PDB file of C-alpha atoms in Angstrom:
ATOM      1  CA  UNK A 353       0.036   0.108  -0.140  1.00 78.00           C
ATOM      2  CA  UNK A 354       1.303   3.429  -0.749  1.00 88.00           C
ATOM      3  CA  UNK A 355      -0.014   6.598   0.934  1.00 91.00           C
ATOM      4  CA  UNK A 356      -0.148  10.069  -0.562  1.00 88.00           C
ATOM      5  CA  UNK A 357      -1.300  13.518   0.269  1.00 87.00           C
ATOM      6  CA  UNK A 358      -2.852  15.652  -2.313  1.00 85.00           C
ATOM      7  CA  UNK A 359      -4.264  19.208  -1.547  1.00 77.00           C
ATOM      8  CA  UNK A 360      -4.508  18.316   2.133  1.00 79.00           C
ATOM      9  CA  UNK A 361      -6.381  15.049   1.513  1.00 86.00           C
ATOM     10  CA  UNK A 362      -4.954  11.577   2.434  1.00 90.00           C
ATOM     11  CA  UNK A 363      -5.133   8.853  -0.284  1.00 93.00           C
ATOM     12  CA  UNK A 364      -4.039   5.429  -0.348  1.00 93.00           C
ATOM     13  CA  UNK A 365      -3.171   3.076  -3.260  1.00 91.00           C
ATOM     14  CA  UNK A 366      -3.376  -0.568  -2.975  1.00 91.00           C
ATOM     15  CA  UNK A 367      -2.749  -3.734  -5.145  1.00 89.00           C
ATOM     16  CA  UNK A 368      -5.815  -5.987  -4.938  1.00 88.00           C
ATOM     17  CA  UNK A 369      -5.847  -9.047  -7.226  1.00 86.00           C
ATOM     18  CA  UNK A 370      -4.505  -7.837 -10.564  1.00 83.00           C
ATOM     19  CA  UNK A 371      -5.771  -4.175 -10.154  1.00 90.00           C
ATOM     20  CA  UNK A 372      -5.212  -1.253  -7.896  1.00 92.00           C
ATOM     21  CA  UNK A 373      -7.718   0.410  -5.286  1.00 94.00           C
ATOM     22  CA  UNK A 374      -7.616   4.021  -4.620  1.00 94.00           C
ATOM     23  CA  UNK A 375      -9.111   5.128  -1.268  1.00 95.00           C
ATOM     24  CA  UNK A 376      -9.445   8.371   0.504  1.00 94.00           C
ATOM     25  CA  UNK A 377      -9.430   9.123   4.180  1.00 93.00           C
ATOM     26  CA  UNK A 378     -12.056  11.421   5.236  1.00 90.00           C
ATOM     27  CA  UNK A 379     -11.841  14.257   7.979  1.00 87.00           C
ATOM     28  CA  UNK A 380     -13.954  11.941  10.173  1.00 91.00           C
ATOM     29  CA  UNK A 381     -11.625   8.901   9.786  1.00 90.00           C
ATOM     30  CA  UNK A 382     -13.954   7.135   7.336  1.00 94.00           C
ATOM     31  CA  UNK A 383     -12.542   5.684   4.143  1.00 94.00           C
ATOM     32  CA  UNK A 384     -14.069   6.414   0.728  1.00 94.00           C
ATOM     33  CA  UNK A 385     -13.472   4.435  -2.436  1.00 93.00           C
ATOM     34  CA  UNK A 386     -12.216   6.526  -5.281  1.00 92.00           C
ATOM     35  CA  UNK A 387     -11.575   3.794  -7.609  1.00 91.00           C
ATOM     36  CA  UNK A 388     -11.426  -0.033  -7.398  1.00 92.00           C
ATOM     37  CA  UNK A 389      -9.630  -2.629  -9.705  1.00 91.00           C
ATOM     38  CA  UNK A 390      -8.009  -0.016 -11.702  1.00 92.00           C
ATOM     39  CA  UNK A 391      -4.562  -0.215 -13.895  1.00 91.00           C
ATOM     40  CA  UNK A 392      -4.744  -4.073 -14.162  1.00 89.00           C
ATOM     41  CA  UNK A 393      -1.368  -5.727 -14.379  1.00 86.00           C
ATOM     42  CA  UNK A 394       0.579  -2.418 -14.484  1.00 88.00           C
ATOM     43  CA  UNK A 395       3.820  -2.321 -12.391  1.00 88.00           C
ATOM     44  CA  UNK A 396       4.023  -0.501  -9.157  1.00 85.00           C
ATOM     45  CA  UNK A 397       5.473   2.766 -10.528  1.00 87.00           C
ATOM     46  CA  UNK A 398       3.110   2.904 -13.373  1.00 91.00           C
ATOM     47  CA  UNK A 399       0.011   2.407 -11.245  1.00 88.00           C
ATOM     48  CA  UNK A 400       1.157   5.046  -8.850  1.00 87.00           C
ATOM     49  CA  UNK A 401       1.650   7.830 -11.627  1.00 90.00           C
ATOM     50  CA  UNK A 402      -1.736   6.889 -13.002  1.00 92.00           C
ATOM     51  CA  UNK A 403      -3.443   6.929  -9.568  1.00 90.00           C
ATOM     52  CA  UNK A 404      -1.753  10.490  -8.834  1.00 89.00           C
ATOM     53  CA  UNK A 405      -3.044  11.763 -12.305  1.00 90.00           C
ATOM     54  CA  UNK A 406      -6.485  10.482 -11.616  1.00 91.00           C
ATOM     55  CA  UNK A 407      -6.701  12.086  -8.170  1.00 89.00           C
ATOM     56  CA  UNK A 408      -5.635  15.294  -9.809  1.00 85.00           C
ATOM     57  CA  UNK A 409      -8.504  15.024 -12.141  1.00 85.00           C
ATOM     58  CA  UNK A 410     -11.191  13.918  -9.590  1.00 86.00           C
ATOM     59  CA  UNK A 411     -10.034  16.465  -6.988  1.00 82.00           C
ATOM     60  CA  UNK A 412      -8.892  19.464  -8.756  1.00 76.00           C
ATOM     61  CA  UNK A 413      -6.981  22.334  -7.195  1.00 74.00           C
ATOM     62  CA  UNK A 414      -8.975  25.494  -7.425  1.00 70.00           C
ATOM     63  CA  UNK A 415     -11.494  27.563  -5.217  1.00 69.00           C
ATOM     64  CA  UNK A 416     -15.295  27.666  -5.310  1.00 69.00           C
ATOM     65  CA  UNK A 417     -16.594  31.175  -5.359  1.00 74.00           C
ATOM     66  CA  UNK A 418     -20.426  32.411  -4.848  1.00 76.00           C
ATOM     67  CA  UNK A 419     -21.638  35.238  -6.798  1.00 78.00           C
ATOM     68  CA  UNK A 420     -24.460  37.429  -5.812  1.00 82.00           C
ATOM     69  CA  UNK A 421     -28.073  35.917  -6.020  1.00 82.00           C
ATOM     70  CA  UNK A 422     -29.544  39.052  -7.703  1.00 81.00           C
ATOM     71  CA  UNK A 423     -32.710  37.219  -8.645  1.00 84.00           C
ATOM     72  CA  UNK A 424     -33.755  36.633  -4.859  1.00 82.00           C
ATOM     73  CA  UNK A 425     -32.703  39.746  -2.777  1.00 84.00           C
ATOM     74  CA  UNK A 426     -33.976  40.371   0.674  1.00 87.00           C
ATOM     75  CA  UNK A 427     -35.712  43.608   1.459  1.00 85.00           C
ATOM     76  CA  UNK A 428     -35.779  45.342   4.628  1.00 86.00           C
ATOM     77  CA  UNK A 429     -37.717  48.461   4.293  1.00 85.00           C
ATOM     78  CA  UNK A 430     -35.955  50.177   1.406  1.00 84.00           C
ATOM     79  CA  UNK A 431     -32.805  48.406   1.906  1.00 87.00           C
ATOM     80  CA  UNK A 432     -32.078  45.446  -0.643  1.00 84.00           C
ATOM     81  CA  UNK A 433     -29.552  42.867   0.701  1.00 86.00           C
ATOM     82  CA  UNK A 434     -28.276  40.558  -2.072  1.00 86.00           C
ATOM     83  CA  UNK A 435     -26.774  37.467  -0.497  1.00 82.00           C
ATOM     84  CA  UNK A 436     -24.587  34.722  -2.259  1.00 80.00           C
ATOM     85  CA  UNK A 437     -26.207  32.535  -4.767  1.00 80.00           C
ATOM     86  CA  UNK A 438     -25.065  29.212  -2.904  1.00 76.00           C
ATOM     87  CA  UNK A 439     -27.129  26.979  -5.350  1.00 79.00           C
ATOM     88  CA  UNK A 440     -24.977  27.964  -8.291  1.00 76.00           C
ATOM     89  CA  UNK A 441     -21.314  28.198  -7.174  1.00 72.00           C
ATOM     90  CA  UNK A 442     -18.359  28.653  -9.855  1.00 73.00           C
ATOM     91  CA  UNK A 443     -15.371  26.549  -9.599  1.00 68.00           C
ATOM     92  CA  UNK A 444     -12.002  28.324 -10.736  1.00 68.00           C
ATOM     93  CA  UNK A 445      -9.268  26.019 -11.813  1.00 62.00           C
ATOM     94  CA  UNK A 446      -5.694  27.099 -12.329  1.00 61.00           C
ATOM     95  CA  UNK A 447      -3.043  25.319 -14.453  1.00 56.00           C
ATOM     96  CA  UNK A 448      -0.598  24.356 -11.732  1.00 56.00           C
ATOM     97  CA  UNK A 449      -1.006  22.718  -8.441  1.00 55.00           C
ATOM     98  CA  UNK A 450      -0.774  24.811  -5.495  1.00 51.00           C
ATOM     99  CA  UNK A 451       0.211  21.773  -3.411  1.00 52.00           C
ATOM    100  CA  UNK A 452       2.314  18.698  -4.345  1.00 50.00           C
ATOM    101  CA  UNK A 453       2.126  15.269  -3.704  1.00 52.00           C
ATOM    102  CA  UNK A 454       3.590  13.830  -0.444  1.00 52.00           C
ATOM    103  CA  UNK A 455       4.671  10.395   0.684  1.00 49.00           C
TER     104      UNK A 455
END
């Protein structure tokens, strides 16, 4: 089993049968499956490189922003309060990772 940390998230890749499983350790200690029986019959180094690439794709580095919800303002007398539109966030990606993989 190989462990890696990406963007402050802990992942593990383990060989099972002829494939590899990728899991993520959640903040509460639970384990979530990211992928099962991937990269069949690949050597350890190739499987780890592909696992890192898959993790980068599934969990991209970026920020989620919330624009104003101008369609649903709140009124208090003559004051109009426009809150964030939490139902429609925008995700901004950038080309280079802000964090690197750690072992």
